[in-house]
PDB file of C-alpha atoms and ligand atoms in Angstrom:
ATOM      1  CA  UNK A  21       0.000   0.000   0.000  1.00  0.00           C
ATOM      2  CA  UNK A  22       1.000   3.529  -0.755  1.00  0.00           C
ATOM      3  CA  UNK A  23       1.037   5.378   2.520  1.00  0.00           C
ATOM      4  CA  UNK A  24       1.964   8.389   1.047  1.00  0.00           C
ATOM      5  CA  UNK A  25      -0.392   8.619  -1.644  1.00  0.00           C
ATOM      6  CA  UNK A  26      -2.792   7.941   1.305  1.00  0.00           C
ATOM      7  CA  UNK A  27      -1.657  10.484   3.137  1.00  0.00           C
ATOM      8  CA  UNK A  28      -2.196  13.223   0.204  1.00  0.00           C
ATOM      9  CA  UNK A  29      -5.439  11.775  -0.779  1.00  0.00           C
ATOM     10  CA  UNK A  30      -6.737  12.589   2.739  1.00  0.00           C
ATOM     11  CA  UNK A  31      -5.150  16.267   2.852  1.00  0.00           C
ATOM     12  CA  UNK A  32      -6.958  16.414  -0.750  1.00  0.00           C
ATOM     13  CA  UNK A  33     -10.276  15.311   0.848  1.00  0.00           C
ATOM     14  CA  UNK A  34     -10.035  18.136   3.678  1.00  0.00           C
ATOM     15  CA  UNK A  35      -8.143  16.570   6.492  1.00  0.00           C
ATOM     16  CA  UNK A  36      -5.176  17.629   8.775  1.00  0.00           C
ATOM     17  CA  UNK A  37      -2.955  14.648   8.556  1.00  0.00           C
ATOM     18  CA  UNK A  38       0.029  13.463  11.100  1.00  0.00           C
ATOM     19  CA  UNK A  39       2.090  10.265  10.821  1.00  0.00           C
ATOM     20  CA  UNK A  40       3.686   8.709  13.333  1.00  0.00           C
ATOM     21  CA  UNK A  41       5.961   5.557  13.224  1.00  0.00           C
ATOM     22  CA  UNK A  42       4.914   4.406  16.348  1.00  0.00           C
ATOM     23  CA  UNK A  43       1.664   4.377  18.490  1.00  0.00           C
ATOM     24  CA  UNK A  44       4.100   5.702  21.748  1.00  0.00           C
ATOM     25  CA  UNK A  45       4.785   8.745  19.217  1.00  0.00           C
ATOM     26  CA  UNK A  46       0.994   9.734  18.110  1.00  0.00           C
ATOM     27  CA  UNK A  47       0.260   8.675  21.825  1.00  0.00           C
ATOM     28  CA  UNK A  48       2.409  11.741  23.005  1.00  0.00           C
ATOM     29  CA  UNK A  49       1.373  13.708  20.145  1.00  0.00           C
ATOM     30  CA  UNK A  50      -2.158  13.502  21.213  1.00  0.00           C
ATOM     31  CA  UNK A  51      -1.755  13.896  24.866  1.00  0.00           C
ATOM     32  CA  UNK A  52       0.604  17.209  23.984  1.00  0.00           C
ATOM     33  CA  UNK A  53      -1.866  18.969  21.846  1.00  0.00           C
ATOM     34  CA  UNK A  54      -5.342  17.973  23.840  1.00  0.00           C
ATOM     35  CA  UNK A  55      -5.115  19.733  27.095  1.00  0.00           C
ATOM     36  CA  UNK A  56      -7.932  21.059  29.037  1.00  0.00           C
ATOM     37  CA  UNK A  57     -10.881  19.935  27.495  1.00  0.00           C
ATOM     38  CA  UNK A  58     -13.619  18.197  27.062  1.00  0.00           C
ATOM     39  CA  UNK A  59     -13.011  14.414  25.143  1.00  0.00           C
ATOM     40  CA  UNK A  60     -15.190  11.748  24.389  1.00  0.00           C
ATOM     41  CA  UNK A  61     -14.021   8.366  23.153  1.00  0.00           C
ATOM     42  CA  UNK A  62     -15.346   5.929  20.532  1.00  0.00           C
ATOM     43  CA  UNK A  63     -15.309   2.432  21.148  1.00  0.00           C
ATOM     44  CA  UNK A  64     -12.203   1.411  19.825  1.00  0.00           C
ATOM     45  CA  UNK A  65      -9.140  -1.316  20.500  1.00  0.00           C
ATOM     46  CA  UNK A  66      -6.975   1.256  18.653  1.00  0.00           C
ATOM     47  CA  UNK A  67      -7.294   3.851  21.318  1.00  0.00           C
ATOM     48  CA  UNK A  68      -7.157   1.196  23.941  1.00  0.00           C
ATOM     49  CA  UNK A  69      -3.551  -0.278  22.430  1.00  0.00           C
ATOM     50  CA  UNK A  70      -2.675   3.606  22.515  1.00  0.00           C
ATOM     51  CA  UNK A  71      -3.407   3.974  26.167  1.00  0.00           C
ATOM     52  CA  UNK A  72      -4.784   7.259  25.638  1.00  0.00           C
ATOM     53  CA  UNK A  73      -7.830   7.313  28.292  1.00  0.00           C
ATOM     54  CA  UNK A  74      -5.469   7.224  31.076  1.00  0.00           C
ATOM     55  CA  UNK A  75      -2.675   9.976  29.472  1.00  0.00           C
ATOM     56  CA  UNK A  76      -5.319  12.011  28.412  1.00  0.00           C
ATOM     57  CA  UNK A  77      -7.778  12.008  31.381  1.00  0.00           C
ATOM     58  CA  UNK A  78      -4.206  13.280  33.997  1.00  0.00           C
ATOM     59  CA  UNK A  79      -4.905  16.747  32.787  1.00  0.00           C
ATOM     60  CA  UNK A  80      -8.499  16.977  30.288  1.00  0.00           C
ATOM     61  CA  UNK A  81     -12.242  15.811  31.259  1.00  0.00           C
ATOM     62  CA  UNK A  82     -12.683  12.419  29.146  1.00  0.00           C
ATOM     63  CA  UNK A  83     -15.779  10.217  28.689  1.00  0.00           C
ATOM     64  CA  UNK A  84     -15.341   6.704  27.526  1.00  0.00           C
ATOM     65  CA  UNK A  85     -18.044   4.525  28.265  1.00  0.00           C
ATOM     66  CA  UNK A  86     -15.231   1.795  28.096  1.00  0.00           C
ATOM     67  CA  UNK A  87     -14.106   3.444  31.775  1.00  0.00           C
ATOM     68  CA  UNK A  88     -17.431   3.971  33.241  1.00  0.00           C
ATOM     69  CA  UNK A  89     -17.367   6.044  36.935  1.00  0.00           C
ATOM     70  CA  UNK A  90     -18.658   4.201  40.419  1.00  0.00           C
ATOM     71  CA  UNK A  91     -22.731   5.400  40.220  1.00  0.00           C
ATOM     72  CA  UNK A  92     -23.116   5.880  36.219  1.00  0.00           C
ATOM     73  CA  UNK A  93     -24.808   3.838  33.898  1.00  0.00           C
ATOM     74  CA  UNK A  94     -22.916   3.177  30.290  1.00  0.00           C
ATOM     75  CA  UNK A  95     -25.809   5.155  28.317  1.00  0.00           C
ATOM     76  CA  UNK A  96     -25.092   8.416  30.349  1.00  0.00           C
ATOM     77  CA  UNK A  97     -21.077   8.194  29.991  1.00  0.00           C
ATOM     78  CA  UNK A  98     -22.324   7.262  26.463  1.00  0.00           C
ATOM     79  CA  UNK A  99     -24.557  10.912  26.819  1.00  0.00           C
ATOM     80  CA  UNK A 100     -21.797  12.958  28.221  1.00  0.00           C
ATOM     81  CA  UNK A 101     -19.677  11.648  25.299  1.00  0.00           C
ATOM     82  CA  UNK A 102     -22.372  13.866  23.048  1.00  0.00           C
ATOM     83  CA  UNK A 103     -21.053  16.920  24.374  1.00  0.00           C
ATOM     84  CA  UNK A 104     -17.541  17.350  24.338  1.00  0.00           C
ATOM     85  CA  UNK A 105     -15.584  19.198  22.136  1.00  0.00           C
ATOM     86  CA  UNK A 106     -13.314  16.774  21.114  1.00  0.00           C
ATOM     87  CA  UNK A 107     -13.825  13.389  20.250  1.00  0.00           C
ATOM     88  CA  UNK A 108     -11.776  10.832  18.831  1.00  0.00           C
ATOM     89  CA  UNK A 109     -12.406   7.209  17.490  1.00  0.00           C
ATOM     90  CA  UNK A 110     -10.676   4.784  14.843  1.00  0.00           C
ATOM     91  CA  UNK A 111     -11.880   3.525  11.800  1.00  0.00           C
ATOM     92  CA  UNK A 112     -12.488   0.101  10.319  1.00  0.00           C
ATOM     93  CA  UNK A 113     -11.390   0.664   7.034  1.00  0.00           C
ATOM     94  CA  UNK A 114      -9.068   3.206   4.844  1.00  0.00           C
ATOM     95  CA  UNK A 115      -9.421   2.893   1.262  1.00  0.00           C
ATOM     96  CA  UNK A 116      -6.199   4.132  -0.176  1.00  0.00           C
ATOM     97  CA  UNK A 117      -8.139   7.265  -2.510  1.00  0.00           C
ATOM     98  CA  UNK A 118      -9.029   9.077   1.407  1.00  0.00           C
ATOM     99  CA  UNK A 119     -12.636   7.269   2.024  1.00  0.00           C
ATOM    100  CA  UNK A 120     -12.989   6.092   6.086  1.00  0.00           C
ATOM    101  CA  UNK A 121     -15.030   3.371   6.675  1.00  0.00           C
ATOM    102  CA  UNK A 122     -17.108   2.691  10.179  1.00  0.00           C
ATOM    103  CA  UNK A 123     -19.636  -0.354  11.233  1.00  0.00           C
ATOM    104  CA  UNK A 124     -21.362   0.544  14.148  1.00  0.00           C
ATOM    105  CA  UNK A 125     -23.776  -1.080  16.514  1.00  0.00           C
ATOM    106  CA  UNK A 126     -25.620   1.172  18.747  1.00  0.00           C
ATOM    107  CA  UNK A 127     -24.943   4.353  16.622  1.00  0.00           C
ATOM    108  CA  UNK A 128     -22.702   6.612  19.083  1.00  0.00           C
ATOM    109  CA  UNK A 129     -19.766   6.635  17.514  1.00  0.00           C
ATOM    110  CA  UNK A 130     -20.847   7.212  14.130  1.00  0.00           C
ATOM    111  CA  UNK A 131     -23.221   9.797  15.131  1.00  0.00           C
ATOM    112  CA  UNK A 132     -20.904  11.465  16.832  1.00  0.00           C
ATOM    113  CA  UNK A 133     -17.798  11.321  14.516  1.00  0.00           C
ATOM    114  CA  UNK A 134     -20.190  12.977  12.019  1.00  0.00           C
ATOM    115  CA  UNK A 135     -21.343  16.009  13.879  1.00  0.00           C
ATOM    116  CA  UNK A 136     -21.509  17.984  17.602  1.00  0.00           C
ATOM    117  CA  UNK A 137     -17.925  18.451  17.998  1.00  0.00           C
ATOM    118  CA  UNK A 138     -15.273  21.163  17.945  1.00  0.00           C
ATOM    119  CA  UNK A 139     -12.319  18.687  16.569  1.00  0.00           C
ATOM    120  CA  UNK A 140     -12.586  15.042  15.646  1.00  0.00           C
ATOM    121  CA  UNK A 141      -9.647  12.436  16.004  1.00  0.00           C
ATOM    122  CA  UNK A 142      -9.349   9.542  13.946  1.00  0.00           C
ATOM    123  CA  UNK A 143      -6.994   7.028  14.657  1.00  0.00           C
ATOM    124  CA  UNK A 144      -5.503   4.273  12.469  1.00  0.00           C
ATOM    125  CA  UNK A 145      -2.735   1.598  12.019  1.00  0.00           C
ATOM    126  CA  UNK A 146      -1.587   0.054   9.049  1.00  0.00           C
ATOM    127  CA  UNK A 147      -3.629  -2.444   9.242  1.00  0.00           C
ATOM    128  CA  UNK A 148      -6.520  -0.421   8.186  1.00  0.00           C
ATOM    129  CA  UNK A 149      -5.269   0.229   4.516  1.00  0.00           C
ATOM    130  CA  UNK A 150      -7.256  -0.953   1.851  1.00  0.00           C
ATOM    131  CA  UNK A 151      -6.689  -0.812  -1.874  1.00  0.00           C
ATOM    132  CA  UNK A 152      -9.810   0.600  -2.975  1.00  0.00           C
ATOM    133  CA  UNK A 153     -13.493   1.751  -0.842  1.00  0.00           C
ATOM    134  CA  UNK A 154     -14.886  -1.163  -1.987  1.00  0.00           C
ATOM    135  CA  UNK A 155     -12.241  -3.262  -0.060  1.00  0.00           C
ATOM    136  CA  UNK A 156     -12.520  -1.003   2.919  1.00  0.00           C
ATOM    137  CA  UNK A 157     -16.008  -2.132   3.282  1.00  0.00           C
ATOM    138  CA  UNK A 158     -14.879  -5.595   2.676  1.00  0.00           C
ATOM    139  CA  UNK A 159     -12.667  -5.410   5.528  1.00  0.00           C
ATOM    140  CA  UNK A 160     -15.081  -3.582   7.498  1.00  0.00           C
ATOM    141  CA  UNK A 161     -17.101  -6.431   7.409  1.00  0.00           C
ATOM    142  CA  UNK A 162     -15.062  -9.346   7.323  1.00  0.00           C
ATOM    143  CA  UNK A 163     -12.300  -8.763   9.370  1.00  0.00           C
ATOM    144  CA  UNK A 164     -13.007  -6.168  11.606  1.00  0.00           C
ATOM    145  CA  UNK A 165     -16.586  -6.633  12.712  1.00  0.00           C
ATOM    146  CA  UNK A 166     -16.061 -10.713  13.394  1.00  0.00           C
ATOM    147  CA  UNK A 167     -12.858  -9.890  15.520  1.00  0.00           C
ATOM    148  CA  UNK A 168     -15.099  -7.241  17.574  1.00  0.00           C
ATOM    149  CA  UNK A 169     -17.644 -10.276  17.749  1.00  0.00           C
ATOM    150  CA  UNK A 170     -14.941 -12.420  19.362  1.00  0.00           C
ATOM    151  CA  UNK A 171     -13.970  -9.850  21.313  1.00  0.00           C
ATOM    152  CA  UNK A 172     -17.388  -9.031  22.740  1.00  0.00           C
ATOM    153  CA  UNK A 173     -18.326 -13.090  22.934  1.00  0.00           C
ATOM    154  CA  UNK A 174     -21.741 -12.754  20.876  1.00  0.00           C
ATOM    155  CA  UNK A 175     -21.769 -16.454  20.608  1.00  0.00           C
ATOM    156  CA  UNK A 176     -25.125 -16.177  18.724  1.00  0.00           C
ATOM    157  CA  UNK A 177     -23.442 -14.727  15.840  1.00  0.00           C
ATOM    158  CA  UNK A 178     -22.204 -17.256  13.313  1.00  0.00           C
ATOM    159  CA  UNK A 179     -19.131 -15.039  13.108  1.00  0.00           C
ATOM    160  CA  UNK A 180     -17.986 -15.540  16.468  1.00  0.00           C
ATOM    161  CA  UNK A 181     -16.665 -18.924  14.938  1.00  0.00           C
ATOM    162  CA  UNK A 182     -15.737 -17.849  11.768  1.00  0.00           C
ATOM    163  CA  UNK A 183     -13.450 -15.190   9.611  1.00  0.00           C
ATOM    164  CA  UNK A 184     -16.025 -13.563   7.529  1.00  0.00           C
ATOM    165  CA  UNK A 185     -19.322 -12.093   7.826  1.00  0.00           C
ATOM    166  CA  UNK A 186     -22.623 -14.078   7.124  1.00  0.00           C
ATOM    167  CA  UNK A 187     -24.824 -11.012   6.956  1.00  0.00           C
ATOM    168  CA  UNK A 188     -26.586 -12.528   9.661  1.00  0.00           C
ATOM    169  CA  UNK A 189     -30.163 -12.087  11.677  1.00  0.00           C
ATOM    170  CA  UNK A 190     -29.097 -12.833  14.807  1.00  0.00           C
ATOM    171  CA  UNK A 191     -30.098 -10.323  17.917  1.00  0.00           C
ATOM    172  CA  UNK A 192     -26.604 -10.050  18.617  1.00  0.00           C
ATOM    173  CA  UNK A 193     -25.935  -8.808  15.451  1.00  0.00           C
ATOM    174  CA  UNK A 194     -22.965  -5.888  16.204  1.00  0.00           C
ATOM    175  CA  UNK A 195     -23.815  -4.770  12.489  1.00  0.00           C
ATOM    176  CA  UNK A 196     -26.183  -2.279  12.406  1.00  0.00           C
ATOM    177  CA  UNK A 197     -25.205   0.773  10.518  1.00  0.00           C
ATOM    178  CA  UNK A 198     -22.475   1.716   7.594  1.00  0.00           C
ATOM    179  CA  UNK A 199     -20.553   4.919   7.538  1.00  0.00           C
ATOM    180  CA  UNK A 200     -18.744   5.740   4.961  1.00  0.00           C
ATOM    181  CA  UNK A 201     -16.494   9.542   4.997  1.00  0.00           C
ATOM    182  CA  UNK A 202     -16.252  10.441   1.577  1.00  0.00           C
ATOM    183  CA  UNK A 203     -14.972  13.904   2.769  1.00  0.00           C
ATOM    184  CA  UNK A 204     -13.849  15.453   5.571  1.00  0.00           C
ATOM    185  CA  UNK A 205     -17.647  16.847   7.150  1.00  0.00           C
ATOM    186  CA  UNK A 206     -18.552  20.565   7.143  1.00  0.00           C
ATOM    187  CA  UNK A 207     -18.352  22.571  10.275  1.00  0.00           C
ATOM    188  CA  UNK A 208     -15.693  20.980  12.416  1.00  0.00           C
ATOM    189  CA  UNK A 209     -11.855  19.912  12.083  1.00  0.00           C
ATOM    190  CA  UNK A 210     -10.929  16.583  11.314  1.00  0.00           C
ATOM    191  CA  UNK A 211      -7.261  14.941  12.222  1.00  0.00           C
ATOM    192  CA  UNK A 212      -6.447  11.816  10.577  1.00  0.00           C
ATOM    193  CA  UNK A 213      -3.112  10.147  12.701  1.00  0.00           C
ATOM    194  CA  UNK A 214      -1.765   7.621  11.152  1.00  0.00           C
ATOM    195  CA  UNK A 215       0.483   5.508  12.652  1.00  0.00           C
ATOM    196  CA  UNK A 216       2.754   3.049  10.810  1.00  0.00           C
ATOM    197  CA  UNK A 217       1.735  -0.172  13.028  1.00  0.00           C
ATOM    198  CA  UNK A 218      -1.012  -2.640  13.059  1.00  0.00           C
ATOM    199  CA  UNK A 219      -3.339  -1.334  15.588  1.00  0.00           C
ATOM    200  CA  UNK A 220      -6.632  -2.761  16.553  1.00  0.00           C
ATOM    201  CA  UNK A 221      -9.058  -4.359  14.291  1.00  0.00           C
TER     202      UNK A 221
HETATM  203  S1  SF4 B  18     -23.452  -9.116  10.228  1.00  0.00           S
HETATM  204 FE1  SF4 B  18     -23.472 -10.828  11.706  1.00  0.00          FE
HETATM  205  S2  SF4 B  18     -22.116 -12.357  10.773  1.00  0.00           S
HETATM  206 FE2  SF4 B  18     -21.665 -10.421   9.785  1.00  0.00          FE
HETATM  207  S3  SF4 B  18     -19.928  -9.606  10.956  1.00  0.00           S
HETATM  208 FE3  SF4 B  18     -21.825  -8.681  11.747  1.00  0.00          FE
HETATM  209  S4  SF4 B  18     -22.382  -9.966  13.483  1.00  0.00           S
HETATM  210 FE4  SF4 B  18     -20.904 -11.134  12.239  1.00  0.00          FE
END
């Protein structure tokens, strides 16, 4: 894959853009330039690997409903994630021509990568490179979503014992909605970091 071409195709589609070789380098990058405000925090295995929720919370108010605080419930972190000005996530796929792919369950991170913030974050490993969008979604959907299955033990999936997607019915289905960033959104700034590791699903 052509990182740099990657790189330039996301400038051209209205993103900041920083690389880092490492995910200790971004990791300091982010906790350097977000200080004293308000965060919220996708769902993500990227971030997690990154160990960003406990740099960033030292010195800034975060909300990650993966850290939930003694007396709240995981739909009111999920609430207080709504409001923050920044917000950062990962994505499940990168096609190489600048379009970010998400899957999403419940709808949070999605909804909230797309609008309601002053600055979004996205972070991505190597990993996450795709040749084309239609490959993005492929690995969206095939590699990403049945290692989040695994993770999350929804044995009622087919998936959960598998390495592709059945497009199934089940009511554990983590599946629900496609996002697809063909440009960076209107009316907020976008960061891409890329980091040149394999990060998360
Ligand atoms: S749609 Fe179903 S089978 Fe496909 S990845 Fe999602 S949970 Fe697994």
């Amino acid at each position: 894959m052509d990182t740099k071409v990657f790189l330039q195709n996301l400038k051209d589609r209205g993103y900041e853009v920083s690389s880092f070789a490492t995910k200790e380098e971004a990791a300091e990058y982010l906790d350097k330039t977000i200080d004293q405000m308000s965060v919220g925090m996708a769902s993500s295995v990227t971030l997690d690997e990154l160990g960003l929720y406990e740099k960033l919370r030292t010195h800034n108010t975060v909300w990650w409903h993966w850290c939930i605080p003694d007396g709240m419930s995981d739909r009111e972190v999920r609430f207080k994630e709504r409001g923050t000005s920044i917000y950062i996530s990962s994505v499940n796929g990168a096609a190489i021509s600048g379009e970010l792919v998400n899957i999403d369950n419940t709808g949070n991170r999605v909804a909230e990568i797309a609008y309601g913030h002053d600055k979004v974050y996205l972070v991505l490993g190597r990993n996450k490179l795709a040749e084309d969008l239609e490959k993005a979604v492929e690995r969206a959907r095939n590699v990403a979503a049945p290692k989040n299955v695994k993770r999350m033990n929804r044995t009622g999936t087919p998936c959960a014992f598998s390495d592709h997607c059945f497009d199934c019915k089940s009511a554990e289905r983590i599946c629900r909605i496609l996002m697809v960033l063909w440009e960076k959104p209107r009316g907020a700034q976008y960061e891409v970091i890329y980091i040149d590791e394999d990060l998360g699903y």
